[in-house]
Short mmCIF file of C-alpha atoms in Angstrom, two decimals:
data_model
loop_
_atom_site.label_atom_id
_atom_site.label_comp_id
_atom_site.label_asym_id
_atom_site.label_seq_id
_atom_site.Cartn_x
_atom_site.Cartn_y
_atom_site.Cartn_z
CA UNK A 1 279.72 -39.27 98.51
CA UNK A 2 276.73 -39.84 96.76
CA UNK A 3 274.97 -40.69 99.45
CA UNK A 4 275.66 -37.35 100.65
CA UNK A 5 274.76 -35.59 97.88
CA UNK A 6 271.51 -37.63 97.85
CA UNK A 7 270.63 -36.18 101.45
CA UNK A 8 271.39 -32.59 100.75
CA UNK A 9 269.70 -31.96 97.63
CA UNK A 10 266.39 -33.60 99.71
CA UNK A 11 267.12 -31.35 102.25
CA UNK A 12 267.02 -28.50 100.29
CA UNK A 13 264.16 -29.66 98.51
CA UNK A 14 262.39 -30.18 101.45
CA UNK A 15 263.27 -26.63 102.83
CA UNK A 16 261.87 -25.31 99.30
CA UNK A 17 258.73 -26.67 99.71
CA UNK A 18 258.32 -25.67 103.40
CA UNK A 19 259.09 -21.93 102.38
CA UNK A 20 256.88 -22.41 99.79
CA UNK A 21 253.88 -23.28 102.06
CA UNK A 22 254.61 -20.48 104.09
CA UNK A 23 254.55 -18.43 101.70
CA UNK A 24 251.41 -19.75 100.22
CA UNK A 25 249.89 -19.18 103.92
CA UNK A 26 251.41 -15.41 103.88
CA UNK A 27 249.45 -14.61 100.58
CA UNK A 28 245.92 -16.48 102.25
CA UNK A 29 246.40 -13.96 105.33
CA UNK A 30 247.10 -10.73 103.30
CA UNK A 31 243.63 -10.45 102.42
CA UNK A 32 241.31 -10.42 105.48
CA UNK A 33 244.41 -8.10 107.02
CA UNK A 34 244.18 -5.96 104.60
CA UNK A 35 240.68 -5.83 102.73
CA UNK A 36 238.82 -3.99 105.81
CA UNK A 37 241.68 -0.91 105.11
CA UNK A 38 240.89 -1.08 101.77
CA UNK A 39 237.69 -0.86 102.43
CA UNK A 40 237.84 2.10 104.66
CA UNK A 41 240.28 3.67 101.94
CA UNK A 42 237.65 3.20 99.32
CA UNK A 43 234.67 4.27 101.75
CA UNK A 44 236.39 7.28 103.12
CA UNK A 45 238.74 8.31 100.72
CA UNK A 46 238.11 7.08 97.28
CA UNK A 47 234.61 7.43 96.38
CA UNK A 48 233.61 11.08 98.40
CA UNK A 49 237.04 12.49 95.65
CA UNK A 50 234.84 10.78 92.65
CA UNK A 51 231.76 11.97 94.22
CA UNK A 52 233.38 16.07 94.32
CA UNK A 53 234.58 15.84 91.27
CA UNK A 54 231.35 14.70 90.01
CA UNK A 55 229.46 17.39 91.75
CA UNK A 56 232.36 19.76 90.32
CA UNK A 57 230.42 19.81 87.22
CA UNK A 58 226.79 20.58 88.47
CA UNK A 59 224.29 23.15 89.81
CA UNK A 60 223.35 22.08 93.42
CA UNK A 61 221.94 23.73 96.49
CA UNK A 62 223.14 20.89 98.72
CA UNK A 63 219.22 19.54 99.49
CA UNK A 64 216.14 19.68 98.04
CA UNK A 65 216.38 20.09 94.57
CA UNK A 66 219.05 17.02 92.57
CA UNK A 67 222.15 17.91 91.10
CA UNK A 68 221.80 19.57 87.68
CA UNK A 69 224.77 19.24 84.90
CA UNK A 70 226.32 22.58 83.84
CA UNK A 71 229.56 21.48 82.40
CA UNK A 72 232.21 23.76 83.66
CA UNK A 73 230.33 26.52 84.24
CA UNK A 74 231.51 26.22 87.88
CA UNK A 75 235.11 26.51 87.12
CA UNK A 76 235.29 29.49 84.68
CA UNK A 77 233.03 30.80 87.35
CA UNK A 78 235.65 30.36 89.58
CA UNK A 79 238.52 31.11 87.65
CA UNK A 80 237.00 35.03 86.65
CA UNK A 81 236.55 35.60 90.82
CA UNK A 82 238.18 38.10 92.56
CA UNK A 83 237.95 36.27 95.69
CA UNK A 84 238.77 32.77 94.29
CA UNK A 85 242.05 34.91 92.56
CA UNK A 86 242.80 36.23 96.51
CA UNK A 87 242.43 33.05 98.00
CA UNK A 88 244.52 31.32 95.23
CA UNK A 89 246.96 33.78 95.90
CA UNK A 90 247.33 34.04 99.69
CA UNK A 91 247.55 30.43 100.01
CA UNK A 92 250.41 30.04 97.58
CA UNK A 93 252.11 32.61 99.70
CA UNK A 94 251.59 30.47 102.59
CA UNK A 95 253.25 27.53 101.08
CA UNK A 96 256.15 29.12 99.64
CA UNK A 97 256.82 31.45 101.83
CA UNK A 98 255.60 30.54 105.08
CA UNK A 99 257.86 27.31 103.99
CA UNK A 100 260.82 29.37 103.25
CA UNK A 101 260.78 30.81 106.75
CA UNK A 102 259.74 27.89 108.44
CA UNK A 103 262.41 25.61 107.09
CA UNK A 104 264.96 28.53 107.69
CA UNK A 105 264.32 28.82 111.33
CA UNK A 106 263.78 25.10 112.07
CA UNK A 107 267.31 24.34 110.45
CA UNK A 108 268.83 27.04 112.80
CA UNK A 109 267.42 26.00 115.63
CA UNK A 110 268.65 22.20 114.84
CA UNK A 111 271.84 23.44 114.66
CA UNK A 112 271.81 25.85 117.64
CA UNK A 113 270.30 23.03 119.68
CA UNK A 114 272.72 20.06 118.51
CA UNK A 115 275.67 21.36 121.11
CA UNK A 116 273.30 23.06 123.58
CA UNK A 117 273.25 21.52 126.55
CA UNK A 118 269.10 21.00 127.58
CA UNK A 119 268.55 21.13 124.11
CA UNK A 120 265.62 18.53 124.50
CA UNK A 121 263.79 20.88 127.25
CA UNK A 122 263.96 23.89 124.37
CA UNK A 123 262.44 21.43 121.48
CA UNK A 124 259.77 20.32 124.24
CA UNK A 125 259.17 24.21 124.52
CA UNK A 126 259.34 25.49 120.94
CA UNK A 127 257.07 22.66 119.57
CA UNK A 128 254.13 23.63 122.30
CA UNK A 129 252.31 26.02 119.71
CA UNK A 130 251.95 22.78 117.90
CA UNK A 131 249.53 21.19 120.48
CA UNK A 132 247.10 24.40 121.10
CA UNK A 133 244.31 24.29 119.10
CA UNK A 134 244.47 26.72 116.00
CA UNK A 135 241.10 28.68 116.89
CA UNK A 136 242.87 29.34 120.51
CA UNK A 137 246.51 30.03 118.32
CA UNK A 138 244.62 32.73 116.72
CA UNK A 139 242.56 34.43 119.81
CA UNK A 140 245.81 34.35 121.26
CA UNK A 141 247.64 36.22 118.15
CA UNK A 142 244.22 38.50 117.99
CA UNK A 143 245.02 40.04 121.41
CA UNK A 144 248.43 40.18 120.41
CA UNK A 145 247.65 42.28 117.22
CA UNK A 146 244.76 44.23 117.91
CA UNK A 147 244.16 47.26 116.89
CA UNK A 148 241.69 49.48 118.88
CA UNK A 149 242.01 53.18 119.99
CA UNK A 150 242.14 52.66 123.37
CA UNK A 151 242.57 49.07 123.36
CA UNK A 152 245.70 48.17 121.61
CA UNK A 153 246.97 44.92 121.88
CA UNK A 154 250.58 43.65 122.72
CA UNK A 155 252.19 43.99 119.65
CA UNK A 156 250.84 47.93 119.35
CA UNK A 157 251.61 48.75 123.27
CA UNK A 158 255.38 48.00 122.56
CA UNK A 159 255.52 49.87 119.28
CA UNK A 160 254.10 52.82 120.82
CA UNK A 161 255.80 53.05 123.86
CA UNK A 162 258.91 52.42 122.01
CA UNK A 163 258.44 55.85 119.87
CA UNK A 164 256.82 54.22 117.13
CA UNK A 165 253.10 54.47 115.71
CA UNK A 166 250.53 51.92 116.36
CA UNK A 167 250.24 49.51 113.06
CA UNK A 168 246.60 47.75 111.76
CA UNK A 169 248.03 44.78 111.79
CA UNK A 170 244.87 42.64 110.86
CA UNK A 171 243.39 44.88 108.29
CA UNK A 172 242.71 43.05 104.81
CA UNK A 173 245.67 44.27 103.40
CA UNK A 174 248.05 42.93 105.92
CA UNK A 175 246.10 40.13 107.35
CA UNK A 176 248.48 37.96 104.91
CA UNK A 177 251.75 39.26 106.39
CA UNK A 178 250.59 38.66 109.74
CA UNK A 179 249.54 34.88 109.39
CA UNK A 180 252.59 33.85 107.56
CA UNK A 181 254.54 34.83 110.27
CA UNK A 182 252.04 33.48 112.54
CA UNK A 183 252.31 29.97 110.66
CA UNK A 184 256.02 30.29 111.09
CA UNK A 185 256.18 30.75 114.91
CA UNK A 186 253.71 28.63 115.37
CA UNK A 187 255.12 25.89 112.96
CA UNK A 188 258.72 25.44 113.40
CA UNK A 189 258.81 23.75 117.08
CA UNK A 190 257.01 20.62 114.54
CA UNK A 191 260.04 20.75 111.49
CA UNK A 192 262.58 21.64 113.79
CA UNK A 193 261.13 18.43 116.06
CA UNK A 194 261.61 16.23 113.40
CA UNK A 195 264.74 17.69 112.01
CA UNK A 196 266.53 17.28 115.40
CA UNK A 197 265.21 13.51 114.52
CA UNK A 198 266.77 13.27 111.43
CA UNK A 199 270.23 15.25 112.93
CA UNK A 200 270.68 12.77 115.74
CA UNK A 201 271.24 10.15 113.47
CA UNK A 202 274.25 11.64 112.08
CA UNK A 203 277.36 9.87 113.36
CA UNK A 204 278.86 12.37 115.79
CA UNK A 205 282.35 11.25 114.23
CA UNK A 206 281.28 13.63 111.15
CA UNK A 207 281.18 16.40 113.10
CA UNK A 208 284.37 16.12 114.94
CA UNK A 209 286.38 15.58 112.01
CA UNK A 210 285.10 18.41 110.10
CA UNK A 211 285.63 20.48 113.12
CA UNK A 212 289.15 19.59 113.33
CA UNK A 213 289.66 20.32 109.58
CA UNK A 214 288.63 23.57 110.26
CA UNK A 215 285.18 23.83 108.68
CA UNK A 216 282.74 26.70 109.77
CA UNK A 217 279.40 25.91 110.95
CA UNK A 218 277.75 26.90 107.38
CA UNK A 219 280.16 23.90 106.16
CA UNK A 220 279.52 21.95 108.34
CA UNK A 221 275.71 22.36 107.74
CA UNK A 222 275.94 22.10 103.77
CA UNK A 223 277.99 19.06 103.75
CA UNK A 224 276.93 17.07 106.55
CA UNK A 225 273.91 18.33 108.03
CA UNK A 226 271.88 18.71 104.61
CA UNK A 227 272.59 15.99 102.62
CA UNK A 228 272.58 13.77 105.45
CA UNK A 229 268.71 14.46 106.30
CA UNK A 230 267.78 15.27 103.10
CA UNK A 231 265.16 12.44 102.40
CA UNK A 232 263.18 14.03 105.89
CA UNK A 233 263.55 17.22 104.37
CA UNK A 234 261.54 16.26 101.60
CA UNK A 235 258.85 14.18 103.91
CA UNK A 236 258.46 17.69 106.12
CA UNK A 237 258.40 19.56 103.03
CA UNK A 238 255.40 17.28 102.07
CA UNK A 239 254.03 17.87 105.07
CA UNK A 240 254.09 21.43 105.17
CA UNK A 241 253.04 21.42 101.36
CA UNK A 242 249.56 20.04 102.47
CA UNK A 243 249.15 21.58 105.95
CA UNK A 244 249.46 25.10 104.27
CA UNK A 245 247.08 24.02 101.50
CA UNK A 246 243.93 23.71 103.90
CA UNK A 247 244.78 26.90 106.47
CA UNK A 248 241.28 28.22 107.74
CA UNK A 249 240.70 28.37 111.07
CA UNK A 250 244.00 30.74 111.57
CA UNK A 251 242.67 32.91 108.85
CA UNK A 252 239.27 32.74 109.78
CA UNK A 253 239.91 33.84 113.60
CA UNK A 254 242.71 36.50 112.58
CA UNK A 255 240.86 38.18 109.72
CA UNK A 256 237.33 37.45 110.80
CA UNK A 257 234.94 40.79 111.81
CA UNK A 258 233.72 38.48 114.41
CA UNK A 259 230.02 37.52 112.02
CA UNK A 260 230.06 35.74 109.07
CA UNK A 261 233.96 35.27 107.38
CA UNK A 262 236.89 37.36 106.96
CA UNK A 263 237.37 40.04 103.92
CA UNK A 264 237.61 38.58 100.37
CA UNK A 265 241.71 40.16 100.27
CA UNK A 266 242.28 37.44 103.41
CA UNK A 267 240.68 34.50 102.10
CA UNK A 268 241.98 31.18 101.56
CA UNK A 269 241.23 28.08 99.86
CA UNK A 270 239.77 26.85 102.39
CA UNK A 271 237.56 29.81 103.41
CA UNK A 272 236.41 30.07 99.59
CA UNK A 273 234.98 26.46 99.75
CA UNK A 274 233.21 27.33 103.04
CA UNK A 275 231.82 30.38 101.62
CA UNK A 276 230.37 28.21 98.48
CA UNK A 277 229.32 25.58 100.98
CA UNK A 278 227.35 27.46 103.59
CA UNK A 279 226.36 30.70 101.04
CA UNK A 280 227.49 34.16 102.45
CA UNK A 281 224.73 35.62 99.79
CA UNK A 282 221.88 33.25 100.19
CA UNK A 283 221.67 29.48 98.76
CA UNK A 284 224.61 27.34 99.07
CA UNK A 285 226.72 26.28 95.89
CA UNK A 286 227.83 22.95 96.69
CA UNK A 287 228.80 22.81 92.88
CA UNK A 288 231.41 25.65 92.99
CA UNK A 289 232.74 24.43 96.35
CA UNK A 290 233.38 21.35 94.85
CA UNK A 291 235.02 22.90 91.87
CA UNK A 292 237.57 24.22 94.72
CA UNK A 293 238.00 21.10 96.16
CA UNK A 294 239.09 20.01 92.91
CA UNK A 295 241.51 22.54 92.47
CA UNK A 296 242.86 22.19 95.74
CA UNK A 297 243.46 18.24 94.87
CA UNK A 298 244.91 19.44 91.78
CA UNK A 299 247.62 22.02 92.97
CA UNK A 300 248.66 19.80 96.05
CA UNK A 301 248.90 16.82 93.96
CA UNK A 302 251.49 18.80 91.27
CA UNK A 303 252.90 20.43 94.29
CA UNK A 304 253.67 17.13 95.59
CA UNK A 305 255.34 15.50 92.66
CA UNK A 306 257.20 18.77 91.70
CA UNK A 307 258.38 18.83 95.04
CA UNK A 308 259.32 14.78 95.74
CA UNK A 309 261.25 15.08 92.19
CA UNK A 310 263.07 18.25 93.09
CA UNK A 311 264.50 16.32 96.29
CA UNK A 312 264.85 13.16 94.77
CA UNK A 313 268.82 11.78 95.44
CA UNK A 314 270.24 9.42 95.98
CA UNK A 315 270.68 7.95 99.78
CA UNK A 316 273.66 8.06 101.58
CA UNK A 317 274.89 5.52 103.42
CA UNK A 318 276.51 5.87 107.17
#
């Protein structure tokens, strides 16, 4: 008996101190796998966000002349403008309500599409928008919504020959309107790709039991559907959080008088940092861009937490 116990405890020493040496070999691997990442991270990433934020606080024409300090001139600057306040504003509408609508139609077409027979042929079709480029997504929508006498586009041609009068659907004032519906079409095929993911796991066994207990298709959605995908729902809503953040080309195609950049009551984020950058007036203000680009890190970053805390729960098991 002792002999016994002699041989096991070596054994199990000796297995101890062959997972320890592979685990001392796992540690002298992690670095050369990981440092040229890192590296990249730090190249690519990491320093050019120190290097805005730097710039943030300076005077700079982009060449020539070196940076010059002027505190935070740029951002009250920025703050007092009517066409940093309009791009503020339109792309908060994007993200919240584009959002809204997007989620709202991907989650009925996920449930639409779970029975439907060739539902995989439809979410090959619906996310399609998703692989045209978004300068050609918005020449496309520009023919669509022109407005010309004479030359109406698509949208116009059925409104009038349906009684109706022709709309200027891509003046300033409605440009907004136009490409958050625009960002919805074009959008949803994506969510409702990944949602149909996320659905598909679901035991069908869930369904089929609430069906014979009667429940309607809204119950059935609340109480199975939702909570059962709701840790995607809060990696699309991520998603979407920074994709609306840095719309431009959509913007800039739709709203654009064909020259420089679209009205001030259509910009975005995005086009107010390409305005600083390139200089609609004269000399470029790499300084004030940069002071964007800070704010834009700033409001995706809160948007981001606020968001990943509001759909923090717990993970259910099936």
């Amino acid at each position: 008996m002792a002999t016994l116990t002699t041989t096991t405890a070596a054994r199990a020493q000796g297995a101890r101190a062959a997972g320890g040496a592979h685990l001392r070999r796992k540690r002298r691997l992690f670095w050369p796998f990981a440092a040229p990442a890192l590296v990249l991270y730090l190249a690519f990433l990491v320093l050019p966000t120190i290097g805005t934020v730097v710039l943030s606080f300076t005077s700079w024409a982009g060449a020539g002349d070196t940076p010059k300090p002027n505190g935070v001139t740029n951002y009250t600057q920025m703050w007092a403008s009517d066409s940093f306040q309009y791009a503020f504003r339109n792309t908060l509408v994007y993200v919240f309500a584009g959002g809204v609508g997007t989620f709202a139609l991907a989650f009925l077409f996920t449930m639409v599409l779970r029975d439907m027979r060739g539902g995989k042929v439809v979410r090959a079709i619906l996310f399609f928008p998703n692989i045209v480029a978004p300068v050609a997504l918005g020449m496309f929508l520009g023919f669509v919504f022109k407005y010309q006498p004479g030359k109406q586009g698509l949208a116009n041609y059925v409104l009038e020959h349906a009684g109706a009068d022709a709309a200027k659907f891509l003046a300033p004032a409605n440009v907004t309107g136009v490409v958050t519906a625009s960002l919805i079409w074009a959008s949803s095929g994506f969510y409702i790709t990944i949602l149909m993911a996320a659905v598909d796991r679901i035991p069908p066994y869930l369904y089929e039991d609430a069906e014979l207990g009667g429940a309607s298709p809204w119950q059935k959605f609340r109480n199975i559907t939702l909570p059962m995908t709701w840790d995607v729902v809060g990696v699309a809503g991520v998603l979407w959080t920074i994709n609306a953040l840095k719309i431009f080309e959509l913007v800039f195609v739709l709203a654009g008088p064909g020259t420089y950049a679209p009205p001030n009551q259509a910009w975005t984020l995005g086009i107010y940092v390409f305005d600083r950058t390139f200089g609609s007036n004269g000399t470029p203000d790499f300084g004030a861009a940069c002071a964007c680009a800070v704010a834009m890190i700033a409001l995706v970053s809160i948007l981001v937490v606020l968001l990943r805390r509001v759909m923090r729960r717990d993970a259910i098991q099936f």
